[in-house]
Coordinates of C-alpha atoms in Angstrom, one line a residue:
Chain A
M157 CA 0.0 0.0 0.0
S158 CA 1.4 3.4 -0.9
M159 CA 1.8 6.2 1.7
P160 CA -1.4 7.9 2.7
M161 CA -1.8 11.6 1.7
V162 CA -2.8 12.7 5.2
H163 CA -1.8 10.8 8.4
A164 CA -3.0 12.5 11.6
R165 CA -2.3 10.8 14.9
A166 CA -3.5 11.8 18.3
V167 CA -3.8 15.6 17.3
R168 CA -4.5 18.0 20.2
K169 CA -5.2 21.6 20.2
S170 CA -6.5 24.0 22.8
F171 CA -7.6 27.6 22.8
G172 CA -6.7 28.7 26.3
P173 CA -8.6 26.5 28.8
L174 CA -10.8 25.1 26.0
E175 CA -9.5 21.8 24.5
V176 CA -10.9 21.9 20.9
L177 CA -9.2 18.8 19.5
K178 CA -8.8 15.9 22.0
G179 CA -6.7 13.4 20.0
I180 CA -7.9 13.2 16.3
D181 CA -6.7 10.1 14.4
L182 CA -7.5 10.3 10.6
T183 CA -5.9 8.9 7.6
V184 CA -6.7 10.1 4.0
E185 CA -5.6 8.0 1.1
R186 CA -4.6 9.4 -2.3
G187 CA -7.5 10.5 -4.3
E188 CA -9.9 10.0 -1.5
V189 CA -12.6 12.5 -0.7
V190 CA -13.4 12.8 2.9
V191 CA -16.2 14.8 4.2
I192 CA -16.2 15.9 7.9
L193 CA -19.6 16.5 9.5
G194 CA -20.5 17.7 13.0
P195 CA -22.2 20.3 15.1
S196 CA -20.6 23.7 15.3
G197 CA -17.8 23.8 17.9
S198 CA -17.0 20.2 17.3
G199 CA -13.4 21.1 16.2
K200 CA -13.8 20.2 12.5
S201 CA -12.6 23.5 11.1
T202 CA -9.9 23.7 13.6
F203 CA -8.6 20.3 12.5
L204 CA -8.6 21.5 8.9
R205 CA -6.7 24.7 9.9
C206 CA -4.2 22.5 11.7
V207 CA -3.4 20.5 8.5
N208 CA -2.5 23.8 6.8
Q209 CA -0.8 25.3 9.9
L210 CA -3.1 28.3 10.2
E211 CA -3.2 26.7 13.7
T212 CA -0.2 25.0 15.5
I213 CA -1.0 21.7 17.0
E214 CA 0.0 21.0 20.6
G215 CA 0.2 17.3 20.6
G216 CA 0.3 14.3 18.2
A217 CA 1.6 14.7 14.6
I218 CA 0.3 15.3 11.2
H219 CA 2.1 14.0 8.1
V220 CA 1.1 15.1 4.7
D221 CA 2.6 13.0 1.8
G222 CA 4.9 11.5 4.2
E223 CA 6.3 14.9 5.5
L224 CA 5.9 15.9 9.1
I225 CA 3.9 19.2 9.2
G226 CA 5.1 22.1 11.1
F227 CA 7.8 20.3 13.0
R228 CA 11.2 18.8 12.4
A229 CA 12.5 15.6 14.2
S230 CA 16.4 15.5 14.7
G231 CA 18.6 14.1 17.2
G232 CA 15.8 12.6 19.2
R233 CA 14.1 16.0 19.7
V234 CA 11.2 17.7 17.8
H235 CA 11.7 21.4 16.8
H236 CA 9.2 23.9 15.4
L237 CA 9.8 24.7 11.6
G238 CA 10.7 28.3 10.7
D239 CA 8.6 30.5 8.5
R240 CA 10.3 29.5 5.3
D241 CA 9.6 25.7 5.8
I242 CA 6.1 26.3 6.9
T243 CA 5.5 28.5 3.8
R244 CA 7.0 25.8 1.6
Q245 CA 4.7 23.1 3.1
R246 CA 1.6 25.2 2.7
R247 CA 2.2 25.6 -1.1
E248 CA 1.4 21.9 -1.6
I249 CA -1.9 22.3 0.3
G250 CA -4.8 24.3 -1.2
M251 CA -7.5 25.8 1.0
V252 CA -10.9 27.4 0.4
F253 CA -12.5 29.4 3.1
Q254 CA -16.1 29.9 4.1
Q255 CA -15.7 33.7 3.6
F256 CA -13.9 33.2 0.2
N257 CA -11.2 35.7 1.2
L258 CA -10.5 36.8 -2.4
F259 CA -8.0 39.7 -2.6
P260 CA -10.5 42.6 -3.3
H261 CA -7.9 45.0 -4.9
F262 CA -6.9 42.4 -7.6
T263 CA -9.1 41.4 -10.5
V264 CA -10.2 37.7 -10.8
V265 CA -7.3 36.7 -13.0
Q266 CA -4.9 38.6 -10.8
N267 CA -6.1 36.8 -7.8
I268 CA -5.4 33.5 -9.5
M269 CA -2.0 34.5 -10.9
E270 CA -0.6 36.1 -7.7
A271 CA 0.7 33.0 -6.0
P272 CA 2.0 31.2 -9.1
V273 CA 3.9 34.2 -10.2
G274 CA 5.0 35.6 -6.7
V275 CA 5.7 32.3 -5.0
R276 CA 6.5 29.7 -7.7
R277 CA 8.2 32.3 -9.8
E278 CA 6.3 31.2 -12.9
S279 CA 6.3 33.6 -16.0
R280 CA 3.3 35.8 -16.2
A281 CA 2.4 34.4 -19.6
K282 CA 2.3 30.8 -18.3
A283 CA 0.5 31.7 -15.1
R284 CA -2.1 33.7 -17.1
A285 CA -2.7 30.9 -19.5
R286 CA -3.4 28.5 -16.6
A287 CA -5.5 31.0 -14.8
L288 CA -7.7 31.3 -17.9
A289 CA -7.9 27.5 -18.2
L290 CA -8.9 27.2 -14.6
L291 CA -11.5 30.0 -14.9
E292 CA -13.0 28.0 -17.9
R293 CA -13.0 25.0 -15.7
V294 CA -15.0 26.7 -12.9
G295 CA -17.3 28.3 -15.6
L296 CA -16.2 31.9 -15.2
A297 CA -14.3 32.6 -18.3
D298 CA -16.3 35.7 -18.8
K299 CA -15.4 37.2 -15.4
T300 CA -11.6 37.4 -16.0
N301 CA -11.2 41.1 -15.4
S302 CA -14.0 41.7 -12.9
Y303 CA -13.2 42.6 -9.3
P304 CA -14.3 40.2 -6.6
R305 CA -17.0 42.6 -5.3
Q306 CA -18.6 42.6 -8.7
L307 CA -19.3 38.8 -8.4
S308 CA -22.0 36.9 -6.6
G309 CA -21.0 34.7 -3.6
G310 CA -21.1 31.6 -5.7
Q311 CA -18.9 33.1 -8.3
Q312 CA -16.5 34.4 -5.8
Q313 CA -16.2 31.0 -4.2
R314 CA -15.5 29.4 -7.6
V315 CA -12.8 31.9 -8.1
A316 CA -11.3 31.0 -4.7
I317 CA -11.3 27.4 -5.8
A318 CA -9.5 28.3 -9.0
R319 CA -6.9 30.4 -7.1
A320 CA -6.2 27.4 -4.7
L321 CA -5.9 25.0 -7.7
A322 CA -3.5 27.4 -9.6
M323 CA -0.8 26.2 -7.1
E324 CA -1.4 22.6 -8.2
P325 CA -1.8 21.4 -4.7
K326 CA -1.6 17.6 -3.9
L327 CA -4.3 18.1 -1.3
M328 CA -7.3 20.5 -1.1
L329 CA -9.0 21.6 2.1
F330 CA -12.6 23.1 2.0
D331 CA -13.7 24.8 5.1
E332 CA -17.5 25.2 5.0
P333 CA -17.3 26.5 1.4
T334 CA -21.0 26.9 1.0
S335 CA -22.0 28.0 4.5
A336 CA -21.9 31.9 3.5
L337 CA -23.8 31.5 0.3
D338 CA -27.4 32.1 -0.6
P339 CA -29.3 28.8 -1.0
E340 CA -29.7 29.2 -4.8
L341 CA -25.9 29.7 -5.2
V342 CA -24.8 26.5 -3.2
G343 CA -25.4 24.2 -6.1
E344 CA -22.8 25.8 -8.5
V345 CA -20.0 25.6 -5.9
L346 CA -20.9 22.0 -5.0
A347 CA -21.0 21.1 -8.7
T348 CA -17.4 22.5 -9.1
M349 CA -16.1 20.5 -6.2
K350 CA -17.7 17.4 -7.5
G351 CA -15.8 17.9 -10.7
L352 CA -12.6 18.1 -8.8
A353 CA -13.4 14.9 -6.9
N354 CA -14.1 13.0 -10.2
D355 CA -10.7 14.2 -11.5
G356 CA -9.1 12.3 -8.6
L357 CA -8.1 15.3 -6.3
T358 CA -7.5 14.3 -2.7
M359 CA -10.0 16.5 -0.7
I360 CA -11.0 17.0 2.9
V361 CA -14.3 18.9 3.1
V362 CA -15.8 20.4 6.2
T363 CA -19.5 21.0 5.4
H364 CA -23.1 20.8 6.5
E365 CA -24.2 19.5 3.0
V366 CA -25.3 16.0 3.8
G367 CA -26.4 15.6 0.2
F368 CA -22.9 16.3 -1.0
A369 CA -21.4 13.9 1.4
R370 CA -23.7 11.2 0.3
E371 CA -23.0 11.8 -3.4
V372 CA -19.3 12.7 -3.5
A373 CA -17.6 11.4 -0.3
D374 CA -15.6 8.1 -0.3
R375 CA -15.7 8.4 3.5
V376 CA -17.7 10.5 6.1
V377 CA -16.2 11.4 9.4
F378 CA -18.5 12.6 12.2
M379 CA -16.9 14.8 14.8
D380 CA -18.3 16.0 18.1
G381 CA -16.7 17.6 21.2
G382 CA -13.1 17.4 19.7
V383 CA -13.1 13.7 18.9
I384 CA -14.0 11.5 15.9
V385 CA -17.2 9.7 16.9
E386 CA -17.8 7.8 13.8
S387 CA -16.3 7.2 10.4
G388 CA -17.1 5.1 7.4
P389 CA -18.6 5.0 3.9
P390 CA -21.6 7.5 3.5
S391 CA -24.0 4.6 3.2
E392 CA -23.1 3.4 6.6
V393 CA -22.5 6.7 8.6
L394 CA -25.5 8.5 7.0
D395 CA -28.0 5.9 6.6
N396 CA -27.2 3.5 9.5
P397 CA -25.4 5.6 12.1
Q398 CA -24.2 3.6 15.1
N399 CA -23.5 6.3 17.5
P400 CA -26.3 8.1 19.2
R401 CA -24.6 11.5 18.8
T402 CA -24.4 11.0 15.0
R403 CA -28.0 10.0 14.8
A404 CA -29.1 13.1 16.9
F405 CA -27.1 15.3 14.6
L406 CA -28.3 13.8 11.4
S407 CA -32.0 13.9 12.6
K408 CA -31.5 17.6 12.9
V409 CA -29.9 18.4 9.6
L410 CA -31.7 15.9 7.3
Chain B
M1149 CA -68.6 43.2 -5.1
T1150 CA -65.6 42.8 -2.7
A1151 CA -64.9 45.0 0.2
T1152 CA -62.0 46.7 -1.5
E1153 CA -64.1 47.9 -4.5
R1154 CA -66.9 49.3 -2.3
H1155 CA -64.4 51.4 -0.2
S1156 CA -62.0 52.3 -3.0
P1157 CA -60.1 55.6 -2.2
P1158 CA -60.7 58.7 -4.4
D1159 CA -58.7 58.9 -7.7
I1160 CA -55.6 61.0 -7.0
D1161 CA -52.3 61.2 -8.9
V1162 CA -49.4 62.5 -6.7
A1163 CA -47.4 63.5 -9.9
G1164 CA -48.9 67.0 -9.7
A1165 CA -48.2 67.6 -6.0
A1166 CA -47.4 71.2 -5.1
R1167 CA -43.9 71.7 -3.6
T1168 CA -43.4 72.0 0.1
R1169 CA -42.5 75.6 1.1
H1170 CA -39.5 76.3 3.3
P1171 CA -39.8 79.9 4.6
L1172 CA -37.1 79.6 7.0
R1173 CA -34.7 78.5 4.3
W1174 CA -35.3 81.7 2.6
V1175 CA -34.8 83.8 5.7
A1176 CA -31.5 82.0 6.4
S1177 CA -30.4 82.4 2.8
I1178 CA -31.1 86.1 2.8
I1179 CA -29.2 86.7 6.1
L1180 CA -26.3 84.8 4.7
L1181 CA -26.2 86.8 1.5
I1182 CA -26.4 90.1 3.3
L1183 CA -23.4 88.9 5.4
A1184 CA -21.4 87.9 2.4
A1185 CA -22.1 91.2 0.6
Q1186 CA -20.9 93.1 3.7
L1187 CA -17.7 91.0 3.7
V1188 CA -17.1 91.7 0.0
N1189 CA -17.8 95.4 0.6
L1190 CA -15.4 95.4 3.5
L1191 CA -12.6 93.7 1.3
I1192 CA -13.2 96.3 -1.5
T1193 CA -13.8 99.5 0.4
N1194 CA -11.7 99.3 3.5
P1195 CA -8.4 101.0 2.6
N1196 CA -6.5 99.2 5.4
F1197 CA -6.3 96.1 3.3
K1198 CA -4.0 97.9 1.0
W1199 CA -4.3 95.5 -1.9
D1200 CA -1.7 97.4 -3.8
V1201 CA 0.8 96.3 -1.1
V1202 CA -0.5 92.8 -1.2
A1203 CA -0.1 92.7 -5.0
R1204 CA 3.4 94.2 -4.8
Y1205 CA 4.6 91.6 -2.4
F1206 CA 2.7 88.6 -3.7
N1207 CA 5.3 87.7 -6.3
A1208 CA 8.3 89.1 -4.4
Q1209 CA 11.4 87.0 -4.6
V1210 CA 11.8 87.0 -0.8
I1211 CA 8.3 85.6 -0.4
G1212 CA 9.1 82.9 -3.0
A1213 CA 12.3 81.9 -0.8
G1214 CA 10.0 81.6 2.2
I1215 CA 7.5 79.5 0.3
I1216 CA 10.4 77.2 -0.8
T1217 CA 11.6 76.9 2.7
T1218 CA 8.1 76.1 3.9
L1219 CA 7.5 73.5 1.1
Y1220 CA 10.9 71.9 1.7
L1221 CA 10.4 71.7 5.4
T1222 CA 6.9 70.1 4.9
V1223 CA 8.3 67.4 2.7
I1224 CA 11.3 66.6 4.8
A1225 CA 9.3 66.6 8.1
M1226 CA 6.6 64.5 6.5
A1227 CA 9.1 62.1 5.2
V1228 CA 10.5 61.7 8.7
G1229 CA 7.1 61.4 10.1
V1230 CA 6.1 58.6 7.6
I1231 CA 9.2 56.5 8.1
G1232 CA 9.2 57.0 11.8
G1233 CA 5.5 56.3 11.8
V1234 CA 6.1 52.9 9.9
L1235 CA 8.7 52.0 12.4
V1236 CA 6.6 52.9 15.5
A1237 CA 3.5 51.2 14.0
M1238 CA 5.5 48.1 13.6
G1239 CA 6.6 48.4 17.2
R1240 CA 3.1 48.8 18.3
L1241 CA 2.0 45.6 16.4
S1242 CA 5.0 43.6 17.3
Q1243 CA 5.0 40.3 19.1
N1244 CA 7.9 41.7 21.2
P1245 CA 6.5 43.2 24.4
I1246 CA 9.4 45.6 24.9
A1247 CA 9.0 47.0 21.3
R1248 CA 5.3 47.4 22.1
I1249 CA 5.9 49.3 25.4
V1250 CA 8.6 51.6 23.9
S1251 CA 6.5 52.5 20.9
G1252 CA 3.5 53.0 23.1
L1253 CA 5.6 55.5 25.3
Y1254 CA 6.8 57.2 22.2
V1255 CA 3.2 57.9 20.9
W1256 CA 2.2 58.9 24.4
F1257 CA 4.8 61.5 24.9
F1258 CA 4.9 63.0 21.3
R1259 CA 1.1 63.3 21.1
G1260 CA 0.8 64.4 24.7
T1261 CA 3.0 67.5 24.4
P1262 CA 2.5 70.6 22.2
V1263 CA 4.6 70.5 19.0
L1264 CA 5.5 74.1 19.7
V1265 CA 7.1 73.0 23.0
Q1266 CA 8.9 70.2 21.2
L1267 CA 10.3 72.5 18.6
V1268 CA 11.7 74.9 21.2
L1269 CA 13.1 71.9 23.2
W1270 CA 15.0 70.6 20.3
Y1271 CA 16.2 74.1 19.4
N1272 CA 17.6 74.4 23.0
L1273 CA 19.0 70.9 23.1
S1274 CA 22.5 72.1 23.8
A1275 CA 21.3 73.3 27.2
L1276 CA 20.6 69.8 28.1
M1277 CA 23.6 68.0 26.4
P1278 CA 26.3 70.4 25.2
R1279 CA 28.1 67.7 23.3
I1280 CA 26.6 64.8 21.3
S1281 CA 28.7 61.7 20.8
F1282 CA 28.3 58.4 18.9
G1283 CA 30.0 55.2 20.1
I1284 CA 29.3 51.9 22.0
P1285 CA 26.6 52.7 24.7
F1286 CA 28.4 53.3 28.0
G1287 CA 31.7 52.6 26.3
P1288 CA 34.2 54.4 24.0
E1289 CA 33.0 57.3 21.8
F1290 CA 33.9 57.3 18.1
L1291 CA 32.5 60.7 17.1
T1292 CA 31.5 63.8 19.1
A1293 CA 30.1 67.1 18.0
D1294 CA 29.1 70.3 19.5
T1295 CA 25.4 70.3 19.9
N1296 CA 25.0 74.0 19.0
Q1297 CA 26.7 73.4 15.7
L1298 CA 24.9 70.1 14.9
I1299 CA 21.4 71.3 15.8
T1300 CA 20.8 74.2 13.4
P1301 CA 17.4 75.8 13.3
L1302 CA 16.6 73.7 10.2
L1303 CA 17.5 70.4 12.0
A1304 CA 15.6 71.4 15.0
A1305 CA 12.6 72.1 12.9
I1306 CA 12.8 68.8 11.1
L1307 CA 13.3 66.9 14.4
G1308 CA 10.5 68.8 16.2
L1309 CA 8.0 68.6 13.3
G1310 CA 9.0 65.1 12.0
L1311 CA 9.3 63.2 15.3
N1312 CA 5.8 64.7 16.4
E1313 CA 4.4 63.7 13.1
A1314 CA 5.7 60.1 13.5
A1315 CA 3.6 59.6 16.5
Y1316 CA 0.5 60.6 14.7
M1317 CA 1.4 58.7 11.5
A1318 CA 2.1 55.6 13.6
E1319 CA -1.5 55.6 14.9
I1320 CA -2.8 56.1 11.3
I1321 CA -0.7 53.3 9.9
R1322 CA -1.6 51.0 12.7
G1323 CA -5.3 51.7 12.3
G1324 CA -5.0 51.1 8.6
L1325 CA -3.2 47.7 9.0
M1326 CA -5.7 46.6 11.5
S1327 CA -8.6 47.4 9.4
V1328 CA -7.7 44.7 6.8
D1329 CA -9.6 41.5 7.3
P1330 CA -7.4 38.8 8.9
G1331 CA -8.9 36.4 6.4
Q1332 CA -6.6 38.1 3.8
T1333 CA -3.6 37.1 5.7
E1334 CA -4.9 33.6 6.0
A1335 CA -5.7 33.3 2.3
A1336 CA -2.2 34.5 1.4
S1337 CA -0.6 32.2 4.0
A1338 CA -2.6 29.2 2.7
L1339 CA -1.2 30.0 -0.9
G1340 CA 2.2 29.8 0.6
M1341 CA 3.1 33.5 0.4
S1342 CA 5.8 34.7 2.7
R1343 CA 5.2 37.3 5.5
G1344 CA 6.9 40.0 3.7
R1345 CA 5.2 39.3 0.3
T1346 CA 1.8 39.1 2.1
F1347 CA 2.5 42.5 3.7
R1348 CA 3.6 44.2 0.5
R1349 CA 1.1 42.7 -2.1
I1350 CA -2.0 42.1 0.1
I1351 CA -2.2 43.9 3.3
L1352 CA -0.4 47.3 2.6
P1353 CA -2.3 48.0 -0.6
Q1354 CA -5.6 47.4 1.2
A1355 CA -4.5 49.3 4.3
M1356 CA -3.5 52.3 2.1
R1357 CA -7.2 53.0 1.5
F1358 CA -7.5 53.7 5.2
I1359 CA -4.1 55.4 5.5
V1360 CA -4.0 57.7 2.6
P1361 CA -6.9 60.1 3.4
P1362 CA -5.9 60.9 7.0
T1363 CA -2.2 61.1 5.7
G1364 CA -3.4 63.7 3.2
S1365 CA -4.9 65.8 6.1
Q1366 CA -1.7 65.3 7.9
V1367 CA 0.4 66.8 5.0
I1368 CA -2.0 69.8 4.9
S1369 CA -1.7 70.2 8.8
M1370 CA 2.1 69.8 8.5
L1371 CA 2.2 72.7 5.8
K1372 CA 0.4 74.9 8.3
A1373 CA 2.3 73.6 11.3
T1374 CA 5.6 74.6 9.7
S1375 CA 4.7 78.3 10.4
L1376 CA 5.6 77.4 14.1
V1377 CA 9.2 77.3 13.1
S1378 CA 9.2 81.1 12.8
V1379 CA 9.7 81.1 16.6
I1380 CA 13.1 79.4 16.1
A1381 CA 14.1 81.9 13.4
L1382 CA 13.8 79.7 10.4
A1383 CA 13.0 81.8 7.4
D1384 CA 9.8 80.1 6.3
L1385 CA 6.8 81.9 4.6
L1386 CA 5.3 83.3 7.9
Y1387 CA 8.8 84.4 9.2
T1388 CA 9.6 86.1 5.9
V1389 CA 6.3 88.2 6.0
Q1390 CA 6.9 89.0 9.7
A1391 CA 10.4 90.2 8.9
I1392 CA 8.9 92.5 6.2
Y1393 CA 6.0 93.9 8.3
N1394 CA 8.4 94.4 11.2
R1395 CA 10.2 96.9 9.0
T1396 CA 7.2 98.4 7.0
F1397 CA 4.3 98.1 9.5
Q1398 CA 2.1 96.7 6.7
T1399 CA 1.0 93.9 8.9
I1400 CA -2.4 93.1 7.5
P1401 CA -1.5 93.1 3.8
L1402 CA 1.6 90.9 4.4
L1403 CA -0.4 88.4 6.5
I1404 CA -3.0 88.3 3.6
V1405 CA -0.1 87.5 1.2
A1406 CA 0.8 84.6 3.5
C1407 CA -2.8 83.4 3.8
V1408 CA -3.4 83.4 0.1
W1409 CA -0.2 81.4 -0.5
Y1410 CA -1.1 78.9 2.2
L1411 CA -4.5 78.6 0.6
V1412 CA -3.1 78.0 -2.9
I1413 CA -0.7 75.3 -1.6
T1414 CA -3.3 73.4 0.4
S1415 CA -5.8 73.6 -2.5
V1416 CA -3.3 71.9 -4.8
L1417 CA -2.5 69.4 -2.1
Y1418 CA -6.3 68.7 -1.7
V1419 CA -6.7 67.9 -5.4
G1420 CA -3.6 65.6 -5.3
Q1421 CA -5.0 63.8 -2.3
S1422 CA -8.3 63.0 -4.0
F1423 CA -6.5 61.4 -6.9
I1424 CA -4.3 59.2 -4.7
E1425 CA -7.5 58.2 -2.8
R1426 CA -9.2 57.2 -5.9
H1427 CA -6.2 54.9 -7.0
Y1428 CA -6.4 52.9 -3.8
A1429 CA -10.2 52.7 -3.9
R1430 CA -9.6 50.0 -6.8
G1431 CA -12.0 47.2 -6.2
A1432 CA -13.6 48.8 -3.1
T1433 CA -16.7 49.8 -4.9
R1434 CA -18.8 48.4 -7.7
N1435 CA -18.5 51.6 -9.7
A1436 CA -15.9 52.6 -12.3
P1437 CA -13.6 55.4 -11.1
Q1438 CA -14.7 59.0 -11.7
S1439 CA -13.1 60.8 -14.6
F1440 CA -10.8 63.7 -14.1
W1441 CA -13.2 66.4 -15.5
S1442 CA -16.2 65.1 -13.5
F1443 CA -14.0 65.2 -10.5
L1444 CA -12.8 68.8 -11.2
L1445 CA -16.4 70.0 -11.7
F1446 CA -17.5 68.3 -8.4
R1447 CA -20.1 66.3 -10.2
R1448 CA -21.6 63.5 -8.2
R1449 CA -20.9 60.1 -9.7
Q1450 CA -24.0 58.2 -11.0
A1451 CA -24.8 55.1 -9.0
A1452 CA -24.2 52.1 -11.1
P1453 CA -27.1 49.6 -11.3
A1454 CA -26.8 46.7 -8.9
P1455 CA -25.8 43.4 -10.5
T1456 CA -28.9 41.6 -11.8
R1457 CA -29.9 38.0 -11.3
E1458 CA -29.2 37.3 -15.0
E1459 CA -25.5 37.8 -14.2
T1460 CA -25.5 34.9 -11.8
P1461 CA -25.7 31.5 -13.5
S1462 CA -27.1 28.8 -11.2

């Protein structure tokens, strides 16, 4: 068996006295789509942010593609990585946020080109060509020179997805990508994500969209109170939940 | 027959409604016009204005030299203020508690004492330290200088105005940087951008929108504040006209010369500021930038129609 894309073991994280992650064990295989469900405050977004080092974990370890994330083990001791190495590790991991977080002072195409040109030192011509191809893929080829504020929420989120894909990440993290959208705009974003899943991208998706989980996920993970309560194929976790907390949650959202 | 049809209201069209009268507006307007007419009359008929004297001195070479000193001092002191302000703002936002405390004390002191007092203090620095030396702290000195020779009126003016300005600029810059959504930093980090690049490309351009307008007013304030340096015998615009009317006793006409020149320069600065503001408003509104001419004519921009549902494919 090849090395998993994400290997998290006993991951712990606290904010002050509040322990948000109480030992998370999760393995994501290459090409796998994992959907994390759970009530708010269950720690699912925090876990996602830990994978991308927007939060620093306080215990356990996360490996992405075999590389220890955020730390370096040498001489029997573990050291925090410096900014340069953290930055390098993040380039391999794409992230899509609930609030889109597009750069409002750049046009759509500039948003997508910024990291390839500025971080990977690609030529502008090459970066632009790929940006236009990505816009085509998310169905926004006609919005190339618009500013984010001129777009609807669903369009902005699709630009944000294209922006993350421009760095050719080996792993994509989606942090409640449709939670800030009007109901009629959710579908276009989910359709884009489904396309990525079909193309074989490894994805971890935190969402409340149970329908998306059922249709697209290879595995559904249910989190509550900082621990993984239940995990398995969507047919098992969604249709025949074993844990009472999973059942209680699903009865509310379905 | 339904209830609404039986009790339908009388047939009225509001299109022909008479305008509401505002008698108080008329009264206020007439009073203001009378006051304005009196002022114009005063300006024209009062011989003490001595408009011929104003005209004679308006283009005088010595006044020009004073204006150049005023402008030069504004630019240098403002540059000191901006650079110092960036450093102090960085200190205020630093992770290092000592840097936070030191920069906080700096702002507290320089904003809490009058700039006129600071100017005079710098001017009299030699009374505090007769000699200034550079070297290893508490160790050997490499370079020493006589304070009186080092701190010329010009340097005292630059230090006094610039260091004071740095305290105000620090607060403006800090406020601008903090007004940028933290999600912007997160998005840049998630794309693998370094801290420096995130600051330069993402945070600073967005913060500029909040930094530029107050900085523009600071420049205009600075231009006027430079007139304080006349107390330390630096020949700026005000000091120059004072020197003339001390000889000729034409106090009012020469002060008018200074006022008009200050107004001319601040007006030019105001127009420049508006253009810089529009540059940094990119992407902040749904509207296209206003054109140069419509700006000059102070025309209100037309509201762009809100995006319609047709634009959003589902």
